[in-house]
Amino acid sequence: MQKKGLLIVVSGPSGAGKGTVLAHTIAKYSNLKYSVSVTTRAPRAGEVDGVNYFFKSVKEFEEMIARCEFLEYKRVYDNYYGTPLVNVQKQLDDGYDVVLEIDTEGALDVKNIYPDAVMIFISPAKRSTIEERLRGRSTESEEQIQTRTQSALKEIRQAVFYDYIVVNEDSQKGAMDIIAIIEAEKCKVKNNKKFIDNLINGGK
Amino acid sequence: MQKKGLLIVVSGPSGAGKGTVLAHTIAKYSNLKYSVSVTTRAPRAGEVDGVNYFFKSVKEFEEMIARCEFLEYKRVYDNYYGTPLVNVQKQLDDGYDVVLEIDTEGALDVKNIYPDAVMIFISPAKRSTIEERLRGRSTESEEQIQTRTQSALKEIRQAVFYDYIVVNEDSQKGAMDIIAIIEAEKCKVKNNKKFIDNLINGGK
C-alpha cells in the first residue's frame, strides 16, 4: 500500500533493554533496518566501514555538520557520532523502515527535522528494574549506580513527548509491540492519502 | 498495562467485507467483543434477547433516546437500531475492547461523544471490487447495483475522517491489521500516562 518506509526513533534509559528488544524486532521483521551511523572513533577489531559505522576523520565530520548532513549528531568526549540524513533517506525511499536508536535529546532533533518519524520509548516495567540491571552488568560504585539511576529517571520524564511507550517486561513481547506499531502506522489514513484518492478518483 | 478497554469503531462500504474481517479478528483476539445493539425489530428465529440484540418496543426505544442513552442510533424504515452507552461503558470498564460496526454517519456521532474511540475504515483494495461483490451476492438490477456502488463511493470519501484504513485484500490479513492497531493503541503514550507517572513518582 505504501511505498516509502517509516522512520522509527527508539529511545529509552540505559537498563531498559533497548538493544535486545530491537535485535528481536529486526530478526522478526525483515523490512526494518538499522541506520548506519557516522563516527570519528577508530574502528574496533572486526568492524567494517559502511556496515558497523561510516568511519570519518574529525575534519570530515565537521564538514558534514557544516553542510547540515546530519539528522542528529552528538559529541561524546573526543568522538562524534551522527545519523547521516542522505543514507536514511535512501533507505526510506527504497521502501525499508529505518530504526534509529538514539537518546531523548537526539530524538527530539529528529522529530523537528522529520515530523513523520514514529517515536517509541522503551521503558522498564518497574523503577527498580533500572537499578537492578545497572547493578547486574556493571562494576560501578554505588554512587555511580545512583547517578545513572537518576539520569535514567530524567530520560523517563521525556517519555511523554513520544508517540508510544513499549514496556519491556519480556523482550520478545516488546519486539511484537514494535512490529504492531509499525503495522498500525502503515494503516494510518495520513499514510494512505494517495491510495484513498485513487480509490475515489482513479480508474478501476 | 492499561485496565480500561478500547472502543473500536469500524465502518466501510457494503462490499468491503467488514463482517468477515471482524469475525476473523474476534476469533483471533479474545479480548475484543461486539457491542450488543438495541433494536425495535422483531426477533428472528433463534435470536436471543441480550445476545444478538436487546429487543425493545418503539416506546421503550424512544424513551432511551430521550434519556440520551445511545452512543448512536438510527431509524431504518420502521425500525430503530442503536448502541446503548451504558452497556458499552460496562464492557470497557471490565477491560474488554469493544467493537462497533456502524455506518460513517453513526461513527462520527460516536467520535463526538467518545473522542478516544479508535476509528477504522475497512476498504476494498480496488474500486472494481465493490461492484463485483455487490454483483456476486445480489439479485439486484443493474440500476440498483450502480446506485449502491455510488453510495459505496460516497462512504469511501468519509475514510479521511478515520484514524486508520484497513485494505481488505485478504480477510485474515485484514484481521491481523486490526489486531496490530489495537496493540499499537494500547502502547500509545496518551493511554499510559498513569503508568509513566507511577514510574517517575511512584514507589519501587
Short mmCIF file of C-alpha atoms in Angstrom, two decimals:
data_model
loop_
_atom_site.label_atom_id
_atom_site.label_comp_id
_atom_site.label_asym_id
_atom_site.label_seq_id
_atom_site.Cartn_x
_atom_site.Cartn_y
_atom_site.Cartn_z
CA MET A 1 0.00 0.00 0.00
CA GLN A 2 2.73 2.41 0.95
CA LYS A 3 5.97 2.56 -0.96
CA LYS A 4 8.10 4.75 1.28
CA GLY A 5 9.32 3.27 4.55
CA LEU A 6 8.75 4.61 8.05
CA LEU A 7 11.39 6.28 10.19
CA ILE A 8 11.25 4.76 13.66
CA VAL A 9 13.03 6.51 16.52
CA VAL A 10 13.68 4.42 19.62
CA SER A 11 14.91 5.80 22.92
CA GLY A 12 14.89 4.65 26.49
CA PRO A 13 17.01 4.79 29.62
CA SER A 14 20.04 2.56 29.96
CA GLY A 15 18.89 -0.56 31.73
CA ALA A 16 15.62 -0.67 29.75
CA GLY A 17 16.93 -3.34 27.40
CA LYS A 18 16.53 -1.40 24.13
CA GLY A 19 19.28 -3.29 22.33
CA THR A 20 17.78 -6.72 22.96
CA VAL A 21 14.25 -5.65 22.04
CA LEU A 22 15.48 -4.10 18.78
CA ALA A 23 17.58 -7.13 17.89
CA HIS A 24 14.46 -9.34 18.28
CA THR A 25 12.38 -6.87 16.28
CA ILE A 26 14.79 -6.82 13.32
CA ALA A 27 15.14 -10.61 13.41
CA LYS A 28 11.34 -10.97 13.10
CA TYR A 29 10.61 -8.08 10.75
CA SER A 30 12.95 -8.12 7.79
CA ASN A 31 11.76 -4.82 6.31
CA LEU A 32 13.21 -2.95 9.30
CA LYS A 33 16.84 -1.85 9.01
CA TYR A 34 19.23 -0.10 11.34
CA SER A 35 20.58 3.20 10.14
CA VAL A 36 24.39 3.09 9.91
CA SER A 37 25.88 5.94 11.95
CA VAL A 38 28.91 8.04 11.15
CA THR A 39 31.65 8.22 13.79
CA THR A 40 35.10 9.67 14.25
CA ARG A 41 36.21 6.99 16.67
CA ALA A 42 38.67 4.38 15.42
CA PRO A 43 37.24 1.09 14.13
CA ARG A 44 37.46 -1.78 16.60
CA ALA A 45 38.67 -5.22 15.58
CA GLY A 46 36.21 -6.74 13.11
CA GLU A 47 34.24 -3.55 12.46
CA VAL A 48 33.63 -2.86 8.79
CA ASP A 49 33.32 0.63 7.29
CA GLY A 50 29.78 1.12 5.93
CA VAL A 51 28.44 -1.84 7.93
CA ASN A 52 29.02 -1.09 11.61
CA TYR A 53 29.74 2.61 11.09
CA PHE A 54 30.94 5.01 8.46
CA PHE A 55 34.37 5.93 9.84
CA LYS A 56 35.36 9.54 9.19
CA SER A 57 38.03 11.98 10.38
CA VAL A 58 37.05 14.83 12.69
CA LYS A 59 37.61 17.21 9.80
CA GLU A 60 35.29 15.25 7.51
CA PHE A 61 32.66 15.00 10.26
CA GLU A 62 32.76 18.73 10.96
CA GLU A 63 32.41 19.45 7.24
CA MET A 64 29.31 17.24 7.24
CA ILE A 65 27.93 19.23 10.20
CA ALA A 66 28.58 22.47 8.32
CA ARG A 67 26.70 21.10 5.29
CA CYS A 68 23.73 20.10 7.57
CA GLU A 69 24.14 16.48 6.55
CA PHE A 70 23.03 15.02 9.88
CA LEU A 71 19.57 14.21 11.15
CA GLU A 72 21.18 14.41 14.58
CA TYR A 73 24.70 14.14 15.97
CA LYS A 74 26.45 14.38 19.28
CA ARG A 75 29.94 14.61 20.68
CA VAL A 76 30.88 12.14 23.39
CA TYR A 77 34.22 13.15 24.88
CA ASP A 78 36.58 13.29 21.88
CA ASN A 79 34.40 11.49 19.39
CA TYR A 80 31.48 12.46 17.21
CA TYR A 81 28.54 10.19 16.40
CA GLY A 82 25.85 11.14 13.90
CA THR A 83 22.96 9.89 11.75
CA PRO A 84 23.54 10.79 8.10
CA LEU A 85 20.38 12.23 6.54
CA VAL A 86 21.07 11.12 2.96
CA ASN A 87 21.58 7.45 3.85
CA VAL A 88 18.41 7.31 5.95
CA GLN A 89 16.51 9.00 3.12
CA LYS A 90 17.86 6.45 0.62
CA GLN A 91 16.75 3.51 2.80
CA LEU A 92 13.27 5.04 3.27
CA ASP A 93 12.95 5.73 -0.48
CA ASP A 94 13.90 2.10 -1.15
CA GLY A 95 10.86 1.14 0.94
CA TYR A 96 12.70 0.00 4.07
CA ASP A 97 11.58 1.01 7.54
CA VAL A 98 14.58 2.51 9.31
CA VAL A 99 15.18 2.47 13.04
CA LEU A 100 17.38 4.95 14.90
CA GLU A 101 18.35 4.10 18.45
CA ILE A 102 19.20 7.47 19.96
CA ASP A 103 18.96 9.39 23.21
CA THR A 104 15.97 11.59 24.01
CA GLU A 105 17.82 14.76 23.03
CA GLY A 106 18.76 13.47 19.56
CA ALA A 107 15.25 12.03 19.18
CA LEU A 108 13.61 15.42 19.55
CA ASP A 109 16.05 16.85 16.97
CA VAL A 110 14.98 14.13 14.53
CA LYS A 111 11.28 14.84 15.14
CA ASN A 112 11.90 18.51 14.32
CA ILE A 113 13.57 17.70 11.00
CA TYR A 114 11.36 14.72 10.17
CA PRO A 115 7.90 15.23 11.76
CA ASP A 116 6.59 11.92 10.36
CA ALA A 117 9.08 9.97 12.50
CA VAL A 118 7.37 7.40 14.73
CA MET A 119 8.64 7.97 18.25
CA ILE A 120 8.87 4.92 20.52
CA PHE A 121 10.08 4.97 24.10
CA ILE A 122 11.24 1.68 25.57
CA SER A 123 10.72 1.55 29.30
CA PRO A 124 11.37 -0.94 32.06
CA ALA A 125 8.22 -2.25 33.74
CA LYS A 126 9.30 -1.10 37.18
CA ARG A 127 11.52 1.60 38.52
CA SER A 128 13.54 -0.97 40.44
CA THR A 129 14.43 -2.83 37.22
CA ILE A 130 16.69 0.00 36.06
CA GLU A 131 18.80 -0.17 39.21
CA GLU A 132 18.87 -3.97 39.16
CA ARG A 133 20.05 -4.10 35.54
CA LEU A 134 22.72 -1.44 36.13
CA ARG A 135 23.89 -3.32 39.19
CA GLY A 136 23.80 -6.65 37.35
CA ARG A 137 26.01 -5.64 34.48
CA SER A 138 28.46 -3.14 35.86
CA THR A 139 31.35 -2.93 38.19
CA GLU A 140 30.47 0.64 39.07
CA SER A 141 30.40 2.11 42.55
CA GLU A 142 27.17 2.61 44.48
CA GLU A 143 27.48 6.34 43.84
CA GLN A 144 27.86 5.82 40.08
CA ILE A 145 24.83 3.50 40.07
CA GLN A 146 22.77 6.14 41.86
CA THR A 147 23.89 8.80 39.36
CA ARG A 148 22.98 6.56 36.43
CA THR A 149 19.61 5.72 38.00
CA GLN A 150 18.85 9.42 38.38
CA SER A 151 19.85 10.01 34.77
CA ALA A 152 17.55 7.13 33.71
CA LEU A 153 14.64 8.75 35.58
CA LYS A 154 15.42 12.02 33.82
CA GLU A 155 15.15 10.19 30.49
CA ILE A 156 11.84 8.58 31.52
CA ARG A 157 10.39 12.05 32.13
CA GLN A 158 10.86 12.64 28.39
CA ALA A 159 8.62 9.66 27.54
CA VAL A 160 5.57 11.95 27.37
CA PHE A 161 6.99 13.53 24.20
CA TYR A 162 6.93 10.19 22.39
CA ASP A 163 4.07 8.61 20.45
CA TYR A 164 4.33 5.16 22.02
CA ILE A 165 5.73 3.52 25.11
CA VAL A 166 6.78 -0.12 24.92
CA VAL A 167 7.20 -1.70 28.33
CA ASN A 168 9.98 -4.22 28.23
CA GLU A 169 8.92 -6.93 30.64
CA ASP A 170 9.75 -9.57 28.06
CA SER A 171 11.94 -8.64 25.09
CA GLN A 172 10.05 -10.92 22.65
CA LYS A 173 6.76 -9.26 23.64
CA GLY A 174 8.47 -5.86 23.33
CA ALA A 175 9.52 -6.76 19.78
CA MET A 176 5.96 -7.83 18.91
CA ASP A 177 4.69 -4.48 20.22
CA ILE A 178 7.12 -2.59 17.98
CA ILE A 179 6.05 -4.65 14.96
CA ALA A 180 2.37 -3.96 15.80
CA ILE A 181 3.18 -0.24 15.97
CA ILE A 182 4.85 -0.34 12.54
CA GLU A 183 1.96 -2.31 11.00
CA ALA A 184 -0.59 0.06 12.57
CA GLU A 185 1.31 3.15 11.37
CA LYS A 186 1.23 1.73 7.83
CA CYS A 187 -2.59 1.61 8.15
CA LYS A 188 -2.86 5.25 9.26
CA VAL A 189 -5.11 7.26 6.99
CA LYS A 190 -2.47 10.02 6.80
CA ASN A 191 -0.04 7.48 5.31
CA ASN A 192 -2.59 6.32 2.71
CA LYS A 193 -3.97 9.54 1.27
CA LYS A 194 -2.79 8.60 -2.24
CA PHE A 195 -4.47 5.19 -2.03
CA ILE A 196 -7.78 6.74 -0.88
CA ASP A 197 -7.55 9.37 -3.59
CA ASN A 198 -7.01 6.65 -6.23
CA LEU A 199 -9.95 4.67 -4.88
CA ILE A 200 -12.27 7.68 -5.15
CA ASN A 201 -10.99 9.31 -8.32
CA GLY A 202 -8.83 6.72 -10.00
CA GLY A 203 -9.77 4.16 -12.61
CA LYS A 204 -10.95 0.68 -11.87
CA MET B 1 -0.59 -2.02 31.36
CA GLN B 2 -3.96 -0.49 30.71
CA LYS B 3 -7.05 -1.61 32.56
CA LYS B 4 -9.82 0.01 30.58
CA GLY B 5 -10.59 -1.39 27.14
CA LEU B 6 -10.54 0.47 23.83
CA LEU B 7 -13.62 1.44 21.86
CA ILE B 8 -13.07 0.45 18.23
CA VAL B 9 -15.38 1.86 15.57
CA VAL B 10 -15.39 0.05 12.23
CA SER B 11 -17.06 1.34 9.08
CA GLY B 12 -16.76 0.67 5.40
CA PRO B 13 -18.87 0.48 2.28
CA SER B 14 -21.03 -2.55 1.64
CA GLY B 15 -18.99 -4.90 -0.46
CA ALA B 16 -15.80 -4.18 1.54
CA GLY B 17 -16.14 -7.39 3.55
CA LYS B 18 -16.31 -5.81 7.04
CA GLY B 19 -18.26 -8.69 8.55
CA THR B 20 -15.75 -11.36 7.55
CA VAL B 21 -12.74 -9.32 8.66
CA LEU B 22 -14.33 -8.62 12.06
CA ALA B 23 -15.33 -12.25 12.54
CA HIS B 24 -11.70 -13.31 11.96
CA THR B 25 -10.47 -10.54 14.28
CA ILE B 26 -12.70 -11.59 17.17
CA ALA B 27 -11.82 -15.27 16.63
CA LYS B 28 -8.10 -14.43 16.97
CA TYR B 29 -8.30 -11.75 19.66
CA SER B 30 -10.44 -12.86 22.55
CA ASN B 31 -10.35 -9.56 24.41
CA LEU B 32 -12.36 -7.93 21.63
CA LYS B 33 -16.15 -8.08 21.99
CA TYR B 34 -19.02 -6.94 19.83
CA SER B 35 -21.33 -4.42 21.38
CA VAL B 36 -24.90 -5.75 21.54
CA SER B 37 -27.27 -3.31 19.82
CA VAL B 38 -30.79 -2.37 20.81
CA THR B 39 -33.50 -2.76 18.17
CA THR B 40 -37.22 -2.43 17.82
CA ARG B 41 -37.47 -5.02 15.07
CA ALA B 42 -38.96 -8.40 15.97
CA PRO B 43 -36.54 -11.20 16.89
CA ARG B 44 -35.88 -13.69 14.09
CA ALA B 45 -35.91 -17.43 14.67
CA GLY B 46 -33.05 -18.37 17.00
CA GLU B 47 -32.19 -14.83 18.07
CA VAL B 48 -31.75 -14.40 21.80
CA ASP B 49 -32.52 -11.19 23.70
CA GLY B 50 -29.31 -9.78 25.17
CA VAL B 51 -27.12 -11.90 22.88
CA ASN B 52 -27.99 -10.95 19.30
CA TYR B 53 -29.85 -7.77 20.22
CA PHE B 54 -31.70 -6.18 23.10
CA PHE B 55 -35.26 -6.25 21.77
CA LYS B 56 -37.35 -3.23 22.81
CA SER B 57 -40.64 -1.65 21.87
CA VAL B 58 -40.69 1.62 19.92
CA LYS B 59 -41.93 3.36 23.07
CA GLU B 60 -39.06 1.98 25.15
CA PHE B 61 -36.55 2.89 22.44
CA GLU B 62 -37.84 6.45 22.18
CA GLU B 63 -37.63 6.82 25.96
CA MET B 64 -33.99 5.71 25.76
CA ILE B 65 -33.39 8.35 23.07
CA ALA B 66 -34.99 10.98 25.31
CA ARG B 67 -32.71 9.93 28.18
CA CYS B 68 -29.63 10.19 25.86
CA GLU B 69 -28.85 6.55 26.44
CA PHE B 70 -27.40 5.90 22.98
CA LEU B 71 -23.90 6.38 21.68
CA GLU B 72 -25.56 6.46 18.27
CA TYR B 73 -28.84 5.26 16.80
CA LYS B 74 -30.64 5.31 13.50
CA ARG B 75 -34.02 4.59 12.07
CA VAL B 76 -34.20 2.28 9.08
CA TYR B 77 -37.74 2.34 7.65
CA ASP B 78 -39.96 1.37 10.63
CA ASN B 79 -37.26 0.09 12.92
CA TYR B 80 -34.74 1.67 15.25
CA TYR B 81 -31.22 0.37 15.84
CA GLY B 82 -28.92 1.83 18.49
CA THR B 83 -25.75 1.33 20.53
CA PRO B 84 -26.51 1.58 24.25
CA LEU B 85 -23.94 3.75 26.02
CA VAL B 86 -24.17 2.09 29.44
CA ASN B 87 -23.51 -1.42 28.11
CA VAL B 88 -20.50 -0.32 26.08
CA GLN B 89 -19.19 1.56 29.11
CA LYS B 90 -19.59 -1.56 31.26
CA GLN B 91 -17.65 -3.73 28.78
CA LEU B 92 -14.87 -1.12 28.56
CA ASP B 93 -14.70 -0.80 32.36
CA ASP B 94 -14.42 -4.59 32.58
CA GLY B 95 -11.30 -4.28 30.44
CA TYR B 96 -12.72 -5.59 27.19
CA ASP B 97 -12.07 -3.89 23.88
CA VAL B 98 -15.41 -3.23 22.22
CA VAL B 99 -16.05 -3.04 18.50
CA LEU B 100 -18.96 -1.17 16.92
CA GLU B 101 -19.68 -1.88 13.27
CA ILE B 102 -21.60 1.19 12.15
CA ASP B 103 -22.03 3.44 9.14
CA THR B 104 -19.95 6.57 8.66
CA GLU B 105 -22.67 8.85 9.97
CA GLY B 106 -23.07 6.94 13.26
CA ALA B 107 -19.29 6.65 13.53
CA LEU B 108 -18.84 10.42 13.58
CA ASP B 109 -21.55 10.68 16.28
CA VAL B 110 -19.62 8.19 18.40
CA LYS B 111 -16.35 10.10 17.93
CA ASN B 112 -18.10 13.26 19.18
CA ILE B 113 -19.34 11.58 22.35
CA TYR B 114 -16.29 9.38 22.86
CA PRO B 115 -13.22 11.15 21.42
CA ASP B 116 -10.89 8.31 22.43
CA ALA B 117 -12.65 5.92 20.03
CA VAL B 118 -10.26 4.31 17.55
CA MET B 119 -11.72 4.84 14.09
CA ILE B 120 -11.01 2.17 11.49
CA PHE B 121 -12.25 2.24 7.91
CA ILE B 122 -12.31 -1.07 6.05
CA SER B 123 -11.86 -0.59 2.33
CA PRO B 124 -11.74 -2.82 -0.69
CA ALA B 125 -8.36 -2.87 -2.46
CA LYS B 126 -9.82 -1.72 -5.76
CA ARG B 127 -12.82 0.26 -6.82
CA SER B 128 -13.94 -2.58 -9.06
CA THR B 129 -14.14 -4.99 -6.09
CA ILE B 130 -17.16 -3.17 -4.65
CA GLU B 131 -19.17 -3.64 -7.82
CA GLU B 132 -18.02 -7.24 -8.23
CA ARG B 133 -19.03 -8.17 -4.68
CA LEU B 134 -22.42 -6.44 -4.99
CA ARG B 135 -22.98 -8.25 -8.28
CA GLY B 136 -21.80 -11.56 -6.83
CA ARG B 137 -24.17 -11.62 -3.89
CA SER B 138 -27.28 -9.87 -5.05
CA THR B 139 -30.15 -10.34 -7.38
CA GLU B 140 -30.47 -6.61 -7.82
CA SER B 141 -30.95 -4.83 -11.11
CA GLU B 142 -28.09 -3.10 -12.91
CA GLU B 143 -29.56 0.22 -11.85
CA GLN B 144 -29.67 -0.79 -8.18
CA ILE B 145 -26.07 -2.02 -8.38
CA GLN B 146 -24.99 1.34 -9.84
CA THR B 147 -26.88 3.18 -7.05
CA ARG B 148 -25.22 1.05 -4.38
CA THR B 149 -21.79 1.50 -5.98
CA GLN B 150 -22.26 5.27 -5.92
CA SER B 151 -23.32 5.08 -2.29
CA ALA B 152 -20.21 2.98 -1.52
CA LEU B 153 -18.01 5.64 -3.15
CA LYS B 154 -19.76 8.27 -1.04
CA GLU B 155 -18.85 6.26 2.08
CA ILE B 156 -15.21 5.90 0.92
CA ARG B 157 -14.98 9.70 0.74
CA GLN B 158 -15.52 9.68 4.52
CA ALA B 159 -12.42 7.50 5.06
CA VAL B 160 -10.28 10.62 5.54
CA PHE B 161 -12.07 11.29 8.85
CA TYR B 162 -10.89 7.96 10.26
CA ASP B 163 -7.64 7.17 12.06
CA TYR B 164 -6.82 4.02 10.11
CA ILE B 165 -7.68 2.38 6.82
CA VAL B 166 -7.50 -1.40 6.56
CA VAL B 167 -7.46 -2.62 2.99
CA ASN B 168 -9.29 -5.90 2.76
CA GLU B 169 -7.45 -7.83 0.07
CA ASP B 170 -7.34 -10.88 2.32
CA SER B 171 -9.66 -11.04 5.33
CA GLN B 172 -7.08 -12.85 7.52
CA LYS B 173 -4.51 -10.13 6.79
CA GLY B 174 -7.22 -7.52 7.46
CA ALA B 175 -7.86 -9.12 10.86
CA MET B 176 -4.12 -9.07 11.66
CA ASP B 177 -4.02 -5.37 10.76
CA ILE B 178 -6.90 -4.62 13.16
CA ILE B 179 -5.17 -6.56 15.94
CA ALA B 180 -1.91 -4.64 15.26
CA ILE B 181 -3.89 -1.38 15.51
CA ILE B 182 -5.37 -2.41 18.87
CA GLU B 183 -1.96 -3.50 20.23
CA ALA B 184 -0.35 -0.28 19.00
CA GLU B 185 -3.11 1.87 20.51
CA LYS B 186 -2.51 0.17 23.86
CA CYS B 187 1.14 1.32 23.60
CA LYS B 188 0.19 4.95 22.91
CA VAL B 189 1.73 7.31 25.44
CA LYS B 190 -1.65 9.04 25.91
CA ASN B 191 -3.11 5.69 27.04
CA ASN B 192 -0.28 5.13 29.54
CA LYS B 193 0.01 8.42 31.37
CA LYS B 194 -0.73 6.77 34.72
CA PHE B 195 1.94 4.12 34.16
CA ILE B 196 4.55 6.76 33.26
CA ASP B 197 3.55 8.85 36.26
CA ASN B 198 3.95 5.83 38.56
CA LEU B 199 7.35 5.06 37.06
CA ILE B 200 8.59 8.59 37.72
CA ASN B 201 6.91 9.34 41.01
CA GLY B 202 5.72 6.03 42.37
CA GLY B 203 7.45 3.66 44.67
CA LYS B 204 9.60 0.78 43.59
#
